[in-house]
mmCIF file of C-alpha atoms in Angstrom:
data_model
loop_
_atom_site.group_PDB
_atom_site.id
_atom_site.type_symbol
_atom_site.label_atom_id
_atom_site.label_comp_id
_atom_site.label_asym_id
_atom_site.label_seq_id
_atom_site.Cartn_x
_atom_site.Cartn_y
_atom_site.Cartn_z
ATOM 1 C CA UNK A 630 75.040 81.643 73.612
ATOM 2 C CA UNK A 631 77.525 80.859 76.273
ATOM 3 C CA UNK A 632 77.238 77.697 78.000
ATOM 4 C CA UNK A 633 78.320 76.962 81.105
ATOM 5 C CA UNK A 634 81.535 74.953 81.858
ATOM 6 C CA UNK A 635 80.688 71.562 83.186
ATOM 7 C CA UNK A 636 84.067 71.331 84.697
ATOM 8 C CA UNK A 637 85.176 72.001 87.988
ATOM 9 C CA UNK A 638 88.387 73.726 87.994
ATOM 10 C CA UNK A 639 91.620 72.051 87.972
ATOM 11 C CA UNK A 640 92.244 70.726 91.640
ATOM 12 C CA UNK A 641 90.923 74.008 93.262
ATOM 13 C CA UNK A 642 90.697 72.029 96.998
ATOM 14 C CA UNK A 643 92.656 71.914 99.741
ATOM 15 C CA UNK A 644 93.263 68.032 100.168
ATOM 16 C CA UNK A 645 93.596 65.749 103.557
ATOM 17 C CA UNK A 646 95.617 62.971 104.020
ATOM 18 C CA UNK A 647 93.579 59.577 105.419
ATOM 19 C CA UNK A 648 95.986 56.719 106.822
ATOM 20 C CA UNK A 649 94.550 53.127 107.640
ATOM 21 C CA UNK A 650 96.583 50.979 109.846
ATOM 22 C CA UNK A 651 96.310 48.011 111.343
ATOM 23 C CA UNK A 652 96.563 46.789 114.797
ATOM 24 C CA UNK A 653 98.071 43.246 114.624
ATOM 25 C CA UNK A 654 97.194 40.931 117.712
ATOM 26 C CA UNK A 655 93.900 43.080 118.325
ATOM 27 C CA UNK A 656 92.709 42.739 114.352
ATOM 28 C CA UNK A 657 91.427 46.293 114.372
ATOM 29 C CA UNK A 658 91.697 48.637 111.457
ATOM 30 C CA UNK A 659 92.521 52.081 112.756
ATOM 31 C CA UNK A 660 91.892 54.880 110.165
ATOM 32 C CA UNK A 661 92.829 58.649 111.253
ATOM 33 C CA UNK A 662 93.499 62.317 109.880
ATOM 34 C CA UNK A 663 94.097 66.048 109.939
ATOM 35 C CA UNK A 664 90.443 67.687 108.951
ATOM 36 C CA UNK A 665 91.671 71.253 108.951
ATOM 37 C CA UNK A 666 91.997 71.700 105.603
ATOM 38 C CA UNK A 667 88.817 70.486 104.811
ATOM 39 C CA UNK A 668 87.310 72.319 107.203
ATOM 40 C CA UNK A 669 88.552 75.408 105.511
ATOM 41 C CA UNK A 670 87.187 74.519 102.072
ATOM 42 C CA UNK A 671 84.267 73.964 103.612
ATOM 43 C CA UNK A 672 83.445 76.895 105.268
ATOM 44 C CA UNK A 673 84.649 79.020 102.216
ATOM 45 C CA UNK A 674 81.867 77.104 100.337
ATOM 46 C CA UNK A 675 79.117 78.532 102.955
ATOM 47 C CA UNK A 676 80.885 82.117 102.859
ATOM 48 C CA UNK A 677 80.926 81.899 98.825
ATOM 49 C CA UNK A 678 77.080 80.927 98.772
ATOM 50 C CA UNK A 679 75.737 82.947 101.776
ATOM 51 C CA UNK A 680 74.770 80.053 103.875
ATOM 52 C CA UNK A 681 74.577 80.680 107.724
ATOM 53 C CA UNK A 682 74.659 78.022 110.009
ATOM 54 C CA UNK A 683 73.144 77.064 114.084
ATOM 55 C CA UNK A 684 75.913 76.277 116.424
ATOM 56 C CA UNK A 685 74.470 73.106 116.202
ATOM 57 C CA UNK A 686 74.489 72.807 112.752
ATOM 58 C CA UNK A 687 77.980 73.707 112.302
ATOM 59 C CA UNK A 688 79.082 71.205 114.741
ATOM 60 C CA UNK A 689 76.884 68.290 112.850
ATOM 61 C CA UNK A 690 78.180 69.341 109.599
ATOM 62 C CA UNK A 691 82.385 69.358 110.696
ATOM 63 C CA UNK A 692 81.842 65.782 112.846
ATOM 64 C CA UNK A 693 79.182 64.201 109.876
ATOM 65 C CA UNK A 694 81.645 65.218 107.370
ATOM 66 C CA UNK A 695 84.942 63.683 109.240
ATOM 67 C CA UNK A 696 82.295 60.485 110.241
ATOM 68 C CA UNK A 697 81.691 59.807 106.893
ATOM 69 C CA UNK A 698 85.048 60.596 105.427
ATOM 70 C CA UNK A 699 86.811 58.233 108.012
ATOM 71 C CA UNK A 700 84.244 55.544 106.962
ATOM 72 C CA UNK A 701 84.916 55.780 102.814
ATOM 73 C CA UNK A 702 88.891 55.133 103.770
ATOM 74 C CA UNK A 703 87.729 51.616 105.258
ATOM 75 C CA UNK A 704 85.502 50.993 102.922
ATOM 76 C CA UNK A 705 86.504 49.311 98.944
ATOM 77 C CA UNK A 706 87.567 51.982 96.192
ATOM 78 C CA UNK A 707 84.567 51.206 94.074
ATOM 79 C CA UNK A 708 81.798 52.658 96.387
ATOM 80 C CA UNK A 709 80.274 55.394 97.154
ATOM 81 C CA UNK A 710 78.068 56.381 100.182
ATOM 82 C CA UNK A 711 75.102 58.837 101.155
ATOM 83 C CA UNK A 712 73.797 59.400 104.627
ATOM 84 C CA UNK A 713 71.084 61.057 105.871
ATOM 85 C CA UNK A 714 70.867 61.357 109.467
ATOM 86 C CA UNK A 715 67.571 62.841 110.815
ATOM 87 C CA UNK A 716 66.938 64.865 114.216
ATOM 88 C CA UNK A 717 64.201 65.548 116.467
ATOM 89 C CA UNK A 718 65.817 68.268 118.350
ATOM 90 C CA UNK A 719 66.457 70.540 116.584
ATOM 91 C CA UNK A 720 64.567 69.250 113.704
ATOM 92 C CA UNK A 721 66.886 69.176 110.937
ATOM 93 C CA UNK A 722 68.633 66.761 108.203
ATOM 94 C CA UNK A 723 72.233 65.873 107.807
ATOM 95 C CA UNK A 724 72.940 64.893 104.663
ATOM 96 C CA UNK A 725 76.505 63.678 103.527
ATOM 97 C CA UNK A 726 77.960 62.119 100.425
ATOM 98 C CA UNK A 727 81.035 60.810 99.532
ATOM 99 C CA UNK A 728 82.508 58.761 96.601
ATOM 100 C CA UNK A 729 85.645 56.647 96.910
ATOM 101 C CA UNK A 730 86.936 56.757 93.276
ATOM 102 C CA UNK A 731 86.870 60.559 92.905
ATOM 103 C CA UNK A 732 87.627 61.753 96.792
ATOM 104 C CA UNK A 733 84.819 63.972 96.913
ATOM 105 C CA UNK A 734 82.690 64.279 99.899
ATOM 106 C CA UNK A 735 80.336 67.021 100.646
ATOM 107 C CA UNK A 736 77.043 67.758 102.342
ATOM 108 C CA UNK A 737 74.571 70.114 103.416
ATOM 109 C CA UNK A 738 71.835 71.116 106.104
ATOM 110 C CA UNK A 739 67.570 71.101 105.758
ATOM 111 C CA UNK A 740 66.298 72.775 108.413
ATOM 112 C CA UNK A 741 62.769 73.600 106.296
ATOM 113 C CA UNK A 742 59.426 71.972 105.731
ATOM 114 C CA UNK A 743 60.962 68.676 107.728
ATOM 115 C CA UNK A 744 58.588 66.222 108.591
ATOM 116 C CA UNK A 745 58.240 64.928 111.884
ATOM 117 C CA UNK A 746 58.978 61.454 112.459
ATOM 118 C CA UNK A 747 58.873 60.949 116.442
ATOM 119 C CA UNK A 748 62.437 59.218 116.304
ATOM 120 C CA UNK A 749 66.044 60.256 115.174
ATOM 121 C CA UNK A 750 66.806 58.110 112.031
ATOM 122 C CA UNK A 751 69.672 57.676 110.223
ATOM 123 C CA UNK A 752 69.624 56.256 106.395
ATOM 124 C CA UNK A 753 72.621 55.258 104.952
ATOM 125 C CA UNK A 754 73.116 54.359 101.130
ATOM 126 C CA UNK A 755 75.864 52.370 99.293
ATOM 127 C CA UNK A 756 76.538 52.536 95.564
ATOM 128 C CA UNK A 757 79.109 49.749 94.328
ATOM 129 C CA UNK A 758 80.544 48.182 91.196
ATOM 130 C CA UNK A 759 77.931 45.207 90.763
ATOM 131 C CA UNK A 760 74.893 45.953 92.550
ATOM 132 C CA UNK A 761 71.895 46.461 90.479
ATOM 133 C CA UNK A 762 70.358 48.873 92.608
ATOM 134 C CA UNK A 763 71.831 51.060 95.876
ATOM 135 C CA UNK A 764 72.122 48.862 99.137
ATOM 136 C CA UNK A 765 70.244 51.168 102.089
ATOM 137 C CA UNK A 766 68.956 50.857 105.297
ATOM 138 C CA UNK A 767 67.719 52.589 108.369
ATOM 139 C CA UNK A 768 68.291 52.635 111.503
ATOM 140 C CA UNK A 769 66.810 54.376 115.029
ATOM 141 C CA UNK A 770 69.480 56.082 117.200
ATOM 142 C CA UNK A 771 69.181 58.743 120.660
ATOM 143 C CA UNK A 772 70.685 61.701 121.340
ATOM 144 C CA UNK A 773 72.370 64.861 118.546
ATOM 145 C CA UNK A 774 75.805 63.300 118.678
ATOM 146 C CA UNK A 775 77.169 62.394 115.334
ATOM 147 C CA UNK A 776 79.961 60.041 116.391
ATOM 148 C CA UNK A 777 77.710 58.013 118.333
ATOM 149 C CA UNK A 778 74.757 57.835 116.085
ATOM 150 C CA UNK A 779 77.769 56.615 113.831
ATOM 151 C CA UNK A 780 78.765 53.890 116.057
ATOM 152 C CA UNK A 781 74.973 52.725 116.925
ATOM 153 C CA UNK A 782 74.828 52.717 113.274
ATOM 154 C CA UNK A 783 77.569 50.412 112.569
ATOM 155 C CA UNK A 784 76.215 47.690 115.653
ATOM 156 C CA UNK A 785 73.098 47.469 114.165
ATOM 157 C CA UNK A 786 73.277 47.913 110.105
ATOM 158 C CA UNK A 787 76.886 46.573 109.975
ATOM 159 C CA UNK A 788 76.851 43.872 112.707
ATOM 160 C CA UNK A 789 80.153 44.918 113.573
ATOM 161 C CA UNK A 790 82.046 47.858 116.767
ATOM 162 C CA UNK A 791 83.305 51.087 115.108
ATOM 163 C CA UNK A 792 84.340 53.409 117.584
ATOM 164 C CA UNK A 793 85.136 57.400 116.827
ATOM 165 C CA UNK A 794 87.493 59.715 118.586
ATOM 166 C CA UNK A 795 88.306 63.485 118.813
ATOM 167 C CA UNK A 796 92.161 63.801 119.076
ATOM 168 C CA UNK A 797 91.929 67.167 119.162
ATOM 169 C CA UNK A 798 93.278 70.041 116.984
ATOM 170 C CA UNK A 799 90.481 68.571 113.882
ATOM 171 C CA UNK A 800 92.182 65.243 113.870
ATOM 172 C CA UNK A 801 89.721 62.514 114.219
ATOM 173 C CA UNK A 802 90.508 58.536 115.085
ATOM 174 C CA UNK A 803 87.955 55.585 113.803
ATOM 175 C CA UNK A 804 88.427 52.570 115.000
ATOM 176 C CA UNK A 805 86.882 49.046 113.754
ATOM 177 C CA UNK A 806 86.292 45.622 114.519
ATOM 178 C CA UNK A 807 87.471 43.312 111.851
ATOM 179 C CA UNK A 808 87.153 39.521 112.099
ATOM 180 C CA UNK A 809 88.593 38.272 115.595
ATOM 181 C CA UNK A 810 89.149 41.537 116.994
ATOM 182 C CA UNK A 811 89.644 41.953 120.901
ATOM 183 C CA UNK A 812 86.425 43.185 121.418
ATOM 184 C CA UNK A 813 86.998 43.967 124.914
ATOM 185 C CA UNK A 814 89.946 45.768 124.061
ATOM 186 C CA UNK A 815 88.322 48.076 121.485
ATOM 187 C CA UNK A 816 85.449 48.866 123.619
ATOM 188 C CA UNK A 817 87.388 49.698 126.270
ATOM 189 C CA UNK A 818 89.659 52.336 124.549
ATOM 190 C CA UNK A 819 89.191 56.274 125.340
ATOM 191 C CA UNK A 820 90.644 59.358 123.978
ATOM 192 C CA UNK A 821 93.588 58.511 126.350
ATOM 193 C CA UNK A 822 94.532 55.113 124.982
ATOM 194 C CA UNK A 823 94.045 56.572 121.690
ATOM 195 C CA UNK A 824 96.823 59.026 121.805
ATOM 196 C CA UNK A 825 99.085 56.431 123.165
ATOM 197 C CA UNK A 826 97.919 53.605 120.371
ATOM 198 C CA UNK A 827 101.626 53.874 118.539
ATOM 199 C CA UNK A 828 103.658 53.707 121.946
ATOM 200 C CA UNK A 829 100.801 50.360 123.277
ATOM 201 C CA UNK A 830 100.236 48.558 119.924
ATOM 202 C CA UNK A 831 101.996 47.493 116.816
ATOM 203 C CA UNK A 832 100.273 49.280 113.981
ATOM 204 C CA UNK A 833 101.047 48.503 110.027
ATOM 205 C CA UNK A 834 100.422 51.004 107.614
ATOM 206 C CA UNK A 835 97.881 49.864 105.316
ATOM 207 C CA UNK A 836 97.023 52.528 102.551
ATOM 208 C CA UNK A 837 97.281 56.233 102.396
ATOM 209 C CA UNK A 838 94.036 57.982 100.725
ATOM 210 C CA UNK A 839 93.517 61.635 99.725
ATOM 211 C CA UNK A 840 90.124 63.409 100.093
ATOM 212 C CA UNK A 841 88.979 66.834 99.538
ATOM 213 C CA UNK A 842 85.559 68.872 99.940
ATOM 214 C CA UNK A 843 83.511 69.137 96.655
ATOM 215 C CA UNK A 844 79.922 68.316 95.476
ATOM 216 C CA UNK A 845 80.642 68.730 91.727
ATOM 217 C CA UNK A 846 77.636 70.325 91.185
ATOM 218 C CA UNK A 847 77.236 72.755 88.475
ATOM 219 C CA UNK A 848 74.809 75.134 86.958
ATOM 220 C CA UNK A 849 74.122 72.460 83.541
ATOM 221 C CA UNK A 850 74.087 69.567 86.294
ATOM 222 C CA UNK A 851 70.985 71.372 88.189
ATOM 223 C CA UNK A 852 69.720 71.807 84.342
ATOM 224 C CA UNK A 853 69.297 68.262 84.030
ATOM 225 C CA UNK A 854 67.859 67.281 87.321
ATOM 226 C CA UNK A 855 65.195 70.410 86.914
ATOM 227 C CA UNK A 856 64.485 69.082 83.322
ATOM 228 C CA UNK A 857 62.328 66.222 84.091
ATOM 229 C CA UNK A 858 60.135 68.463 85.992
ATOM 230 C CA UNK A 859 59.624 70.845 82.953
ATOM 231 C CA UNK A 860 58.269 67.958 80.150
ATOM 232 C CA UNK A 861 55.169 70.187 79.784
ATOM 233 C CA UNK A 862 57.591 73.479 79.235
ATOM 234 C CA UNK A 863 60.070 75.621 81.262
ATOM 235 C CA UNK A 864 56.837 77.697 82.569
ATOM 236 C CA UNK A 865 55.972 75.103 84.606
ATOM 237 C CA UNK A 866 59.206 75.764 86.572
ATOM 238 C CA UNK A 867 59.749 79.450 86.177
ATOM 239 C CA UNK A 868 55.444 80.982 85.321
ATOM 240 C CA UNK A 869 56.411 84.231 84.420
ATOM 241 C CA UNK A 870 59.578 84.578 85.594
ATOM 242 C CA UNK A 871 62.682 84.869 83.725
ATOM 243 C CA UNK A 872 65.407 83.359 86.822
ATOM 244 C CA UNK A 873 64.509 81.175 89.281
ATOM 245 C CA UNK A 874 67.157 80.621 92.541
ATOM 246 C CA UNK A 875 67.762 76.989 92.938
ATOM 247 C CA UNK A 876 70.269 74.803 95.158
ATOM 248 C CA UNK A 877 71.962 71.738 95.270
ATOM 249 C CA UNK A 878 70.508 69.150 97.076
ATOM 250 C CA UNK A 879 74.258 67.712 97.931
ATOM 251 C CA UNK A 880 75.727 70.820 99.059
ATOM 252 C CA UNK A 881 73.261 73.315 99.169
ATOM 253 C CA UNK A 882 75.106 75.736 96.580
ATOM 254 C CA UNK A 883 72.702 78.499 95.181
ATOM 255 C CA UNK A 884 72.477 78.770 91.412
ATOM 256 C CA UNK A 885 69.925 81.316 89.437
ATOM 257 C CA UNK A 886 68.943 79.776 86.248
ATOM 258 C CA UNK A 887 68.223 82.062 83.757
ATOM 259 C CA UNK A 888 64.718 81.325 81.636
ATOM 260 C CA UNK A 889 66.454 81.696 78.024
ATOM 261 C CA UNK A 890 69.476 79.317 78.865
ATOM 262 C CA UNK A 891 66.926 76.783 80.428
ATOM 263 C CA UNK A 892 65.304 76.849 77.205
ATOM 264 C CA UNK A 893 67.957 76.515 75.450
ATOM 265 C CA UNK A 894 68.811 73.112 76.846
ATOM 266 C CA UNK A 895 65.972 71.764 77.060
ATOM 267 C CA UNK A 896 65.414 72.295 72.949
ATOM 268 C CA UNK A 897 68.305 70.356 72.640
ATOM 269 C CA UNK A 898 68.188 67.521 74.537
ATOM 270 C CA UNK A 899 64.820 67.245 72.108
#
């Protein structure tokens, strides 16, 4: 029997450029990029698995992804991040991931069988190099707008202004405070004073990171999270069926696992 190939194909993605700068005499780090290419991966990942999106959701999934994306380039190397940002109206969850040390960052849409929680919520999740268990937290925001639900998030979970800007074109600005920033200053900047920020302040190039769109999901990967569900035997997943359609919880790819394969595996990881 064939198994599948665990490996994702040999830099397949279209990959974006992140630059952090920054801003000496207003100690703000300034990180910005071009999402178009990303953009484009992603939506050949929704063609590829037949996933159709709201308006809405299409416009949470392109600012969540650049929100979080922005965020990993200011973050350390050795961490990676999950957020799940929750909506009354419409009711639906965000979720995005991304991970620092392999440039990945992906994410996906529920819009079924959502429970009701009275209150938008956003949960965010760290994984680093020396914690014994994930860092999270959880935090009420208003209103369907990604960028600001971003910025509420960082004022209240990390004590600290991060402001987000649409340049235009899918380029996106994030600006944050760092210790003994001009506070004043940074709130006070718009999409105007953005565009002129290398003409009004002296920025220094920091670091140049590379990111792409991919979940690095594949069909033994969903094996292995199904297989804890099956310690009784693969007809508690599948009855009498010999496929079952599954998808990724990180991306929302479809995969049909076929019975006899399932099997398979699971006799040898006996």
């Amino acid at each position: 029997m064939v198994q599948p190939d665990d490996s994702p194909l040999a830099d397949p993605f279209s990959t974006i450029e992140i630059r952090s700068y920054f801003v000496r005499h207003r100690n703000a780090l300034v990180v910005r990029g071009h999402f178009a290419p990303l953009f484009v991966d992603y939506y050949l990942h929704l063609a590829q698995n037949k996933l159709v999106l709201s308006q809405f959701q299409d416009a949470a999934m392109k600012d969540g992804l650049a929100a979080l994306t922005l965020h990993l380039a200011s973050r350390p190397w050795n961490e990676q991040h999950a957020w799940t940002l929750h909506f009354q109206k419409p009711l639906v969850n965000l979720f995005l991931c991304g991970d620092n040390q392999s440039s990945k960052v992906a994410g996906r849409i529920f819009d079924r069988d959502i429970k009701d929680t009275r209150t938008n919520l956003f949960f965010s999740q760290l994984i680093k190099e020396g914690l014994s268990e994930p860092r999270t937290s959880t935090v009420e925001f208003n209103g369907s707008n990604i960028f600001r639900a971003t910025e509420h998030y960082y004022l209240q979970s990390e004590q600290r202004m991060g402001r987000y800007f649409d340049y235009g074109d899918e380029e996106y600005v994030f600006v944050s405070a760092q210790p003994g920033c001009d506070l004043p200053w940074l709130e006070a900047l718009d999409t105007e004073a953005i565009r002129e920020l290398d003409k009004q302040e002296q920025l220094s190039l920091l670091e140049t990171r590379f990111y792409h769109f991919e979940c690095g999901c594949t069909e033994r990967r969903i094996w292995q999270v199904l297989a804890p569900h099956c310690r009784g035997g693969a007809e508690e997943l599948f009855g009498a069926e010999e496929h079952i359609d599954v998808s990724c919880r990180r991306c929302g790819a479809n995969y049909r696992i076929q019975r006899e394969q399932f099997e398979a595996f699971l006799a040898s990881a006996l």
